[in-house]
Amino acid sequence: MRKLKKISMVLLLLAVPGPAAAQEGPLSVPESEMVYVYLKPEARTAASQLTLGDVAEVSGFNEELIGRLKELPLGPAPLPGDSLALARSDIRRIMIAHRIDPVNVALVGENRVEINRSGRVISKDDLTPLIEDYVRRCWSEKNVRTEIMYSRLPEDLAVDSENFVIKVLDPVKSMLSGSVAISLAALQDDRILARLPVSLKIRVWQEVAVLQRDLHQGEILTLDDFSFEEREITGRSGTPVTKAEQAVDKRLERSVKAGQVLGLENLENPPLIERGAEVTLIVQYKSITVGCLGKAFQKGRLGDRIMVRNQYGKNLIGEVRDEHTVVITP
């Protein structure tokens, strides 16, 4: 009898639904309260933040709930040119976090949506070829070897556009070297979308004339006085001699030590007439030409106008024609 009572009690418990069974049963929601969210297989956005309206079609009769769902924030969008995936479970979890009862929402369509963001990411690989080309143009027609070392190069930068070009904004600067800053920009129809400042050091080597011995001011250079070697000319002021004809038969304006790079700024064409030299003065006036002796009060090269004094003590200005002659034209 006792065993029969126990069996009857077990059967009674199995027949009565408990709390758990009651929660799992379907709940009846009026059709007027239901909202349907159709998840697309793919979605595209240009915004930096995602909403449910970007990735799904929301419909139903509950306008207030439809509005809330369309504006439901789903988090940051992928970077321009990148993508991410959202699953139904992710969206359901976000709805609950924003106090939207998922019982009133039917998630239908795809199980996950692939979200793509329009735009491009500018990387270092996009910038370095432009900088190298800019440096080459700064040294165009110069036989040099350059090395670029970057101290500041922007990390990957996302731009919310696909149709743009990247350009160096700085004008070309002849013989640019040393520590410099260069500004690049992403441009769309001449409108700047993003600025890209770059800091770098440009090192430069060139075959230049190097003196073989100590030379003093006023000496005339010959081929034996210098040779050509590759030297670093980074940050050097002045222009180094790179061809023999630039230096041979030129006169030094100042003394230079052996081993130093010879610069064009150190050289001058020797004057045809030295200060204090006796010269022949030719005075030309219309069809009349008169010659007399005179003295140069300035040194002068071919074509220079210098001051002279004639044999009668009068100071005149004339043009150097050769190493002995100055022409006076009133």
Tab-separated table of C-alpha atoms in Angstrom:
chain	number	residue	atom	x	y	z
A	1	MET	CA	0.000	0.000	0.000
A	2	ARG	CA	2.840	2.431	0.907
A	3	LYS	CA	4.552	1.712	-2.436
A	4	LEU	CA	1.291	2.406	-4.294
A	5	LYS	CA	1.004	5.853	-2.618
A	6	LYS	CA	4.532	6.813	-3.710
A	7	ILE	CA	3.805	5.893	-7.335
A	8	SER	CA	0.577	7.928	-7.264
A	9	MET	CA	2.461	10.977	-5.891
A	10	VAL	CA	5.085	10.825	-8.669
A	11	LEU	CA	2.390	10.615	-11.346
A	12	LEU	CA	0.627	13.618	-9.830
A	13	LEU	CA	3.816	15.727	-9.866
A	14	LEU	CA	4.499	14.859	-13.495
A	15	ALA	CA	0.992	15.848	-14.491
A	16	VAL	CA	1.186	19.389	-12.987
A	17	PRO	CA	3.389	21.850	-14.981
A	18	GLY	CA	6.015	23.656	-12.868
A	19	PRO	CA	7.339	27.241	-13.218
A	20	ALA	CA	10.052	26.261	-15.718
A	21	ALA	CA	7.553	24.626	-18.014
A	22	ALA	CA	5.353	27.691	-17.858
A	23	GLN	CA	8.258	30.024	-18.982
A	24	GLU	CA	9.188	27.891	-21.975
A	25	GLY	CA	5.665	27.873	-23.363
A	26	PRO	CA	4.779	30.326	-26.204
A	27	LEU	CA	3.517	33.745	-25.192
A	28	SER	CA	0.678	35.293	-27.123
A	29	VAL	CA	1.593	38.814	-28.462
A	30	PRO	CA	-1.056	40.820	-30.323
A	31	GLU	CA	-0.240	41.316	-34.000
A	32	SER	CA	-0.522	45.093	-33.532
A	33	GLU	CA	2.395	44.975	-31.073
A	34	MET	CA	4.738	42.805	-33.177
A	35	VAL	CA	7.627	44.279	-35.170
A	36	TYR	CA	9.563	42.325	-37.799
A	37	VAL	CA	13.292	42.869	-38.334
A	38	TYR	CA	14.511	41.416	-41.624
A	39	LEU	CA	18.297	40.995	-41.490
A	40	LYS	CA	20.006	41.620	-44.858
A	41	PRO	CA	22.847	39.374	-46.049
A	42	GLU	CA	25.022	42.452	-46.725
A	43	ALA	CA	24.920	46.128	-45.816
A	44	ARG	CA	27.041	49.147	-46.733
A	45	THR	CA	27.535	52.319	-44.723
A	46	ALA	CA	29.568	55.512	-44.811
A	47	ALA	CA	28.895	56.399	-41.161
A	48	SER	CA	31.292	55.804	-38.281
A	49	GLN	CA	28.537	54.399	-36.008
A	50	LEU	CA	26.055	51.656	-36.936
A	51	THR	CA	22.319	51.510	-36.274
A	52	LEU	CA	19.915	48.613	-36.812
A	53	GLY	CA	18.279	50.598	-39.613
A	54	ASP	CA	21.601	50.412	-41.527
A	55	VAL	CA	21.653	46.612	-41.606
A	56	ALA	CA	18.000	45.517	-41.508
A	57	GLU	CA	14.521	46.339	-42.775
A	58	VAL	CA	12.161	47.089	-39.880
A	59	SER	CA	8.382	46.840	-40.370
A	60	GLY	CA	5.172	46.324	-38.392
A	61	PHE	CA	2.300	48.292	-36.837
A	62	ASN	CA	3.963	49.558	-33.646
A	63	GLU	CA	5.411	52.844	-34.937
A	64	GLU	CA	7.008	53.779	-31.612
A	65	LEU	CA	8.893	50.472	-31.418
A	66	ILE	CA	9.824	50.645	-35.117
A	67	GLY	CA	11.438	54.059	-34.551
A	68	ARG	CA	13.390	52.803	-31.540
A	69	LEU	CA	14.636	49.758	-33.436
A	70	LYS	CA	15.753	51.715	-36.502
A	71	GLU	CA	17.830	54.022	-34.275
A	72	LEU	CA	19.145	51.181	-32.095
A	73	PRO	CA	22.954	51.708	-31.873
A	74	LEU	CA	24.958	48.625	-32.812
A	75	GLY	CA	28.412	50.087	-32.088
A	76	PRO	CA	31.281	51.426	-34.209
A	77	ALA	CA	31.271	50.757	-37.936
A	78	PRO	CA	34.320	49.078	-39.480
A	79	LEU	CA	37.161	51.274	-40.688
A	80	PRO	CA	36.759	52.727	-44.194
A	81	GLY	CA	37.431	50.002	-46.711
A	82	ASP	CA	36.998	47.277	-44.060
A	83	SER	CA	34.101	45.022	-42.978
A	84	LEU	CA	32.644	43.218	-39.965
A	85	ALA	CA	29.888	40.651	-39.305
A	86	LEU	CA	26.928	40.890	-36.903
A	87	ALA	CA	24.868	37.842	-35.884
A	88	ARG	CA	21.225	37.695	-34.802
A	89	SER	CA	22.355	36.833	-31.287
A	90	ASP	CA	24.455	40.036	-31.179
A	91	ILE	CA	21.447	42.135	-32.162
A	92	ARG	CA	19.163	40.386	-29.654
A	93	ARG	CA	21.689	41.026	-26.874
A	94	ILE	CA	21.899	44.728	-27.800
A	95	MET	CA	18.086	45.017	-27.795
A	96	ILE	CA	17.911	43.613	-24.272
A	97	ALA	CA	20.668	46.004	-23.136
A	98	HIS	CA	18.532	48.912	-24.443
A	99	ARG	CA	15.394	47.634	-22.654
A	100	ILE	CA	13.624	46.430	-25.796
A	101	ASP	CA	11.648	43.257	-25.112
A	102	PRO	CA	12.688	40.677	-27.764
A	103	VAL	CA	9.296	38.975	-27.304
A	104	ASN	CA	7.770	41.823	-29.332
A	105	VAL	CA	10.404	41.558	-32.081
A	106	ALA	CA	10.676	38.832	-34.701
A	107	LEU	CA	14.215	38.579	-36.097
A	108	VAL	CA	13.960	37.049	-39.567
A	109	GLY	CA	16.087	36.863	-42.697
A	110	GLU	CA	19.785	35.988	-42.546
A	111	ASN	CA	21.494	34.631	-39.443
A	112	ARG	CA	24.269	37.226	-39.846
A	113	VAL	CA	24.927	40.353	-41.871
A	114	GLU	CA	28.239	41.401	-43.461
A	115	ILE	CA	28.744	45.158	-43.077
A	116	ASN	CA	31.111	47.027	-45.421
A	117	ARG	CA	32.162	50.628	-44.978
A	118	SER	CA	32.962	52.812	-47.960
A	119	GLY	CA	36.260	54.668	-48.007
A	120	ARG	CA	39.979	53.935	-48.010
A	121	VAL	CA	42.759	53.580	-45.495
A	122	ILE	CA	45.928	55.554	-46.247
A	123	SER	CA	48.976	53.534	-45.221
A	124	LYS	CA	52.692	54.264	-45.054
A	125	ASP	CA	53.069	52.362	-48.321
A	126	ASP	CA	50.892	55.022	-49.992
A	127	LEU	CA	53.062	57.886	-48.701
A	128	THR	CA	56.680	56.751	-49.048
A	129	PRO	CA	56.725	56.528	-52.895
A	130	LEU	CA	55.354	60.094	-53.093
A	131	ILE	CA	58.017	61.380	-50.689
A	132	GLU	CA	60.810	59.587	-52.557
A	133	ASP	CA	59.600	61.078	-55.849
A	134	TYR	CA	59.488	64.553	-54.257
A	135	VAL	CA	63.093	64.205	-53.043
A	136	ARG	CA	64.191	63.037	-56.517
A	137	ARG	CA	62.592	66.120	-58.076
A	138	CYS	CA	64.416	68.332	-55.556
A	139	TRP	CA	67.670	66.887	-56.926
A	140	SER	CA	66.664	66.608	-60.584
A	141	GLU	CA	69.558	66.734	-63.061
A	142	LYS	CA	72.000	66.245	-60.179
A	143	ASN	CA	73.999	63.033	-60.087
A	144	VAL	CA	73.455	62.252	-56.406
A	145	ARG	CA	72.683	59.350	-54.097
A	146	THR	CA	70.081	60.005	-51.401
A	147	GLU	CA	68.908	58.264	-48.247
A	148	ILE	CA	65.648	59.087	-46.454
A	149	MET	CA	65.195	58.462	-42.727
A	150	TYR	CA	61.731	59.062	-41.261
A	151	SER	CA	61.313	60.524	-37.793
A	152	ARG	CA	57.552	61.011	-38.162
A	153	LEU	CA	55.356	59.093	-40.582
A	154	PRO	CA	51.562	58.927	-39.995
A	155	GLU	CA	50.039	55.606	-38.992
A	156	ASP	CA	47.211	54.150	-41.080
A	157	LEU	CA	44.565	56.845	-41.567
A	158	ALA	CA	40.962	56.068	-42.522
A	159	VAL	CA	39.291	58.467	-44.973
A	160	ASP	CA	35.522	58.359	-45.563
A	161	SER	CA	35.897	58.504	-49.325
A	162	GLU	CA	37.265	56.331	-52.094
A	163	ASN	CA	37.731	58.980	-54.781
A	164	PHE	CA	40.716	61.050	-53.705
A	165	VAL	CA	44.376	61.520	-54.545
A	166	ILE	CA	47.350	62.005	-52.233
A	167	LYS	CA	49.765	64.814	-53.076
A	168	VAL	CA	52.777	66.590	-51.587
A	169	LEU	CA	51.695	70.166	-50.852
A	170	ASP	CA	55.196	71.647	-50.544
A	171	PRO	CA	56.760	73.226	-53.646
A	172	VAL	CA	59.913	71.555	-54.948
A	173	LYS	CA	62.980	72.988	-53.186
A	174	SER	CA	66.236	72.676	-55.089
A	175	MET	CA	68.933	70.580	-53.378
A	176	LEU	CA	66.832	69.877	-50.269
A	177	SER	CA	68.719	68.028	-47.524
A	178	GLY	CA	69.007	67.649	-43.758
A	179	SER	CA	66.077	67.548	-41.322
A	180	VAL	CA	62.904	68.725	-43.046
A	181	ALA	CA	59.121	68.639	-42.638
A	182	ILE	CA	56.894	67.847	-45.613
A	183	SER	CA	53.116	68.186	-45.771
A	184	LEU	CA	50.985	65.745	-47.768
A	185	ALA	CA	47.206	65.706	-48.103
A	186	ALA	CA	44.340	63.589	-49.385
A	187	LEU	CA	42.546	65.768	-51.955
A	188	GLN	CA	39.138	65.434	-53.560
A	189	ASP	CA	38.488	68.056	-56.249
A	190	ASP	CA	41.108	70.321	-54.589
A	191	ARG	CA	39.306	69.941	-51.242
A	192	ILE	CA	41.541	68.687	-48.433
A	193	LEU	CA	40.040	65.603	-46.774
A	194	ALA	CA	43.011	64.882	-44.510
A	195	ARG	CA	46.450	66.366	-43.854
A	196	LEU	CA	49.459	64.074	-43.497
A	197	PRO	CA	52.514	65.793	-41.950
A	198	VAL	CA	55.825	63.951	-42.327
A	199	SER	CA	59.202	64.648	-40.687
A	200	LEU	CA	62.352	63.169	-42.177
A	201	LYS	CA	66.068	63.562	-42.710
A	202	ILE	CA	67.513	63.541	-46.220
A	203	ARG	CA	71.156	62.500	-46.562
A	204	VAL	CA	72.896	63.202	-49.872
A	205	TRP	CA	76.142	61.958	-51.447
A	206	GLN	CA	77.727	63.268	-54.656
A	207	GLU	CA	80.930	63.014	-56.704
A	208	VAL	CA	82.608	66.350	-55.926
A	209	ALA	CA	85.993	68.040	-56.332
A	210	VAL	CA	88.278	67.565	-53.310
A	211	LEU	CA	91.522	69.542	-52.997
A	212	GLN	CA	94.768	67.549	-53.086
A	213	ARG	CA	96.886	70.250	-51.426
A	214	ASP	CA	96.566	73.462	-49.473
A	215	LEU	CA	95.766	76.343	-51.806
A	216	HIS	CA	95.989	80.036	-51.048
A	217	GLN	CA	93.829	82.964	-52.028
A	218	GLY	CA	94.570	84.170	-55.541
A	219	GLU	CA	96.017	80.897	-56.871
A	220	ILE	CA	94.875	79.679	-60.284
A	221	LEU	CA	93.579	76.095	-60.250
A	222	THR	CA	94.841	73.298	-62.484
A	223	LEU	CA	93.693	69.678	-62.945
A	224	ASP	CA	96.446	68.516	-60.576
A	225	ASP	CA	95.013	70.524	-57.677
A	226	PHE	CA	91.873	68.408	-57.136
A	227	SER	CA	90.288	65.001	-57.720
A	228	PHE	CA	86.719	63.714	-57.624
A	229	GLU	CA	85.384	61.627	-54.721
A	230	GLU	CA	81.941	60.701	-53.406
A	231	ARG	CA	81.336	62.832	-50.331
A	232	GLU	CA	78.286	63.452	-48.175
A	233	ILE	CA	77.010	66.957	-48.877
A	234	THR	CA	73.999	66.882	-46.517
A	235	GLY	CA	73.199	70.382	-45.289
A	236	ARG	CA	76.177	71.885	-47.101
A	237	SER	CA	75.854	75.556	-47.942
A	238	GLY	CA	76.991	76.552	-51.399
A	239	THR	CA	77.341	74.468	-54.553
A	240	PRO	CA	80.194	71.946	-54.860
A	241	VAL	CA	82.278	71.663	-58.016
A	242	THR	CA	81.152	68.557	-59.934
A	243	LYS	CA	82.922	69.087	-63.284
A	244	ALA	CA	86.573	69.863	-64.008
A	245	GLU	CA	85.722	72.750	-66.332
A	246	GLN	CA	84.004	74.515	-63.449
A	247	ALA	CA	87.346	74.906	-61.647
A	248	VAL	CA	90.271	74.760	-64.097
A	249	ASP	CA	91.833	78.200	-64.729
A	250	LYS	CA	89.641	79.753	-62.024
A	251	ARG	CA	91.145	81.779	-59.195
A	252	LEU	CA	90.582	81.089	-55.501
A	253	GLU	CA	88.817	83.859	-53.628
A	254	ARG	CA	90.021	82.471	-50.276
A	255	SER	CA	92.509	79.918	-48.987
A	256	VAL	CA	91.325	76.280	-48.830
A	257	LYS	CA	92.869	73.280	-47.027
A	258	ALA	CA	93.690	69.917	-48.598
A	259	GLY	CA	90.820	67.413	-48.277
A	260	GLN	CA	88.131	70.089	-48.346
A	261	VAL	CA	85.300	70.045	-50.873
A	262	LEU	CA	85.799	72.756	-53.464
A	263	GLY	CA	82.755	74.975	-53.941
A	264	LEU	CA	81.819	77.295	-56.777
A	265	GLU	CA	81.525	80.041	-54.182
A	266	ASN	CA	85.304	79.728	-53.596
A	267	LEU	CA	86.143	80.518	-57.229
A	268	GLU	CA	86.178	83.488	-59.538
A	269	ASN	CA	87.206	84.136	-63.096
A	270	PRO	CA	90.610	85.841	-62.972
A	271	PRO	CA	90.278	89.533	-63.873
A	272	LEU	CA	91.744	90.607	-67.191
A	273	ILE	CA	92.821	93.886	-65.657
A	274	GLU	CA	94.165	94.281	-62.137
A	275	ARG	CA	93.777	97.376	-59.983
A	276	GLY	CA	96.597	99.844	-60.727
A	277	ALA	CA	97.417	98.336	-64.138
A	278	GLU	CA	98.410	100.598	-67.055
A	279	VAL	CA	95.745	100.392	-69.776
A	280	THR	CA	94.875	101.889	-73.124
A	281	LEU	CA	91.726	103.996	-73.033
A	282	ILE	CA	89.655	104.123	-76.211
A	283	VAL	CA	87.136	106.963	-76.272
A	284	GLN	CA	84.358	106.472	-78.808
A	285	TYR	CA	81.881	109.212	-79.700
A	286	LYS	CA	79.740	108.741	-82.782
A	287	SER	CA	82.223	108.157	-85.608
A	288	ILE	CA	85.183	109.566	-83.677
A	289	THR	CA	87.643	107.277	-81.858
A	290	VAL	CA	90.462	108.638	-79.699
A	291	GLY	CA	93.055	106.621	-77.775
A	292	CYS	CA	95.198	107.564	-74.791
A	293	LEU	CA	96.991	106.014	-71.838
A	294	GLY	CA	95.283	105.515	-68.493
A	295	LYS	CA	95.328	103.648	-65.205
A	296	ALA	CA	92.777	101.166	-63.787
A	297	PHE	CA	91.380	102.026	-60.355
A	298	GLN	CA	89.469	98.709	-60.166
A	299	LYS	CA	90.091	95.157	-61.282
A	300	GLY	CA	87.803	93.903	-64.021
A	301	ARG	CA	86.827	90.853	-66.052
A	302	LEU	CA	85.733	90.838	-69.663
A	303	GLY	CA	82.654	93.045	-69.999
A	304	ASP	CA	82.963	94.603	-66.522
A	305	ARG	CA	82.634	98.370	-66.183
A	306	ILE	CA	85.461	99.782	-64.080
A	307	MET	CA	86.790	103.164	-63.026
A	308	VAL	CA	89.919	104.425	-64.795
A	309	ARG	CA	91.889	107.689	-64.868
A	310	ASN	CA	93.271	109.146	-68.075
A	311	GLN	CA	96.685	110.723	-68.462
A	312	TYR	CA	95.176	114.131	-67.819
A	313	GLY	CA	93.922	113.139	-64.333
A	314	LYS	CA	90.237	112.776	-65.217
A	315	ASN	CA	88.284	109.805	-63.778
A	316	LEU	CA	86.137	107.888	-66.266
A	317	ILE	CA	84.024	104.702	-66.390
A	318	GLY	CA	84.722	102.211	-69.162
A	319	GLU	CA	84.132	98.612	-70.267
A	320	VAL	CA	86.907	95.999	-70.196
A	321	ARG	CA	87.495	94.720	-73.745
A	322	ASP	CA	90.699	92.738	-73.194
A	323	GLU	CA	93.611	92.574	-70.784
A	324	HIS	CA	94.996	95.928	-71.976
A	325	THR	CA	92.002	97.912	-73.240
A	326	VAL	CA	89.105	99.822	-71.659
A	327	VAL	CA	86.513	101.451	-73.938
A	328	ILE	CA	84.902	104.734	-72.857
A	329	THR	CA	81.499	105.483	-74.376
A	330	PRO	CA	80.124	108.873	-73.243
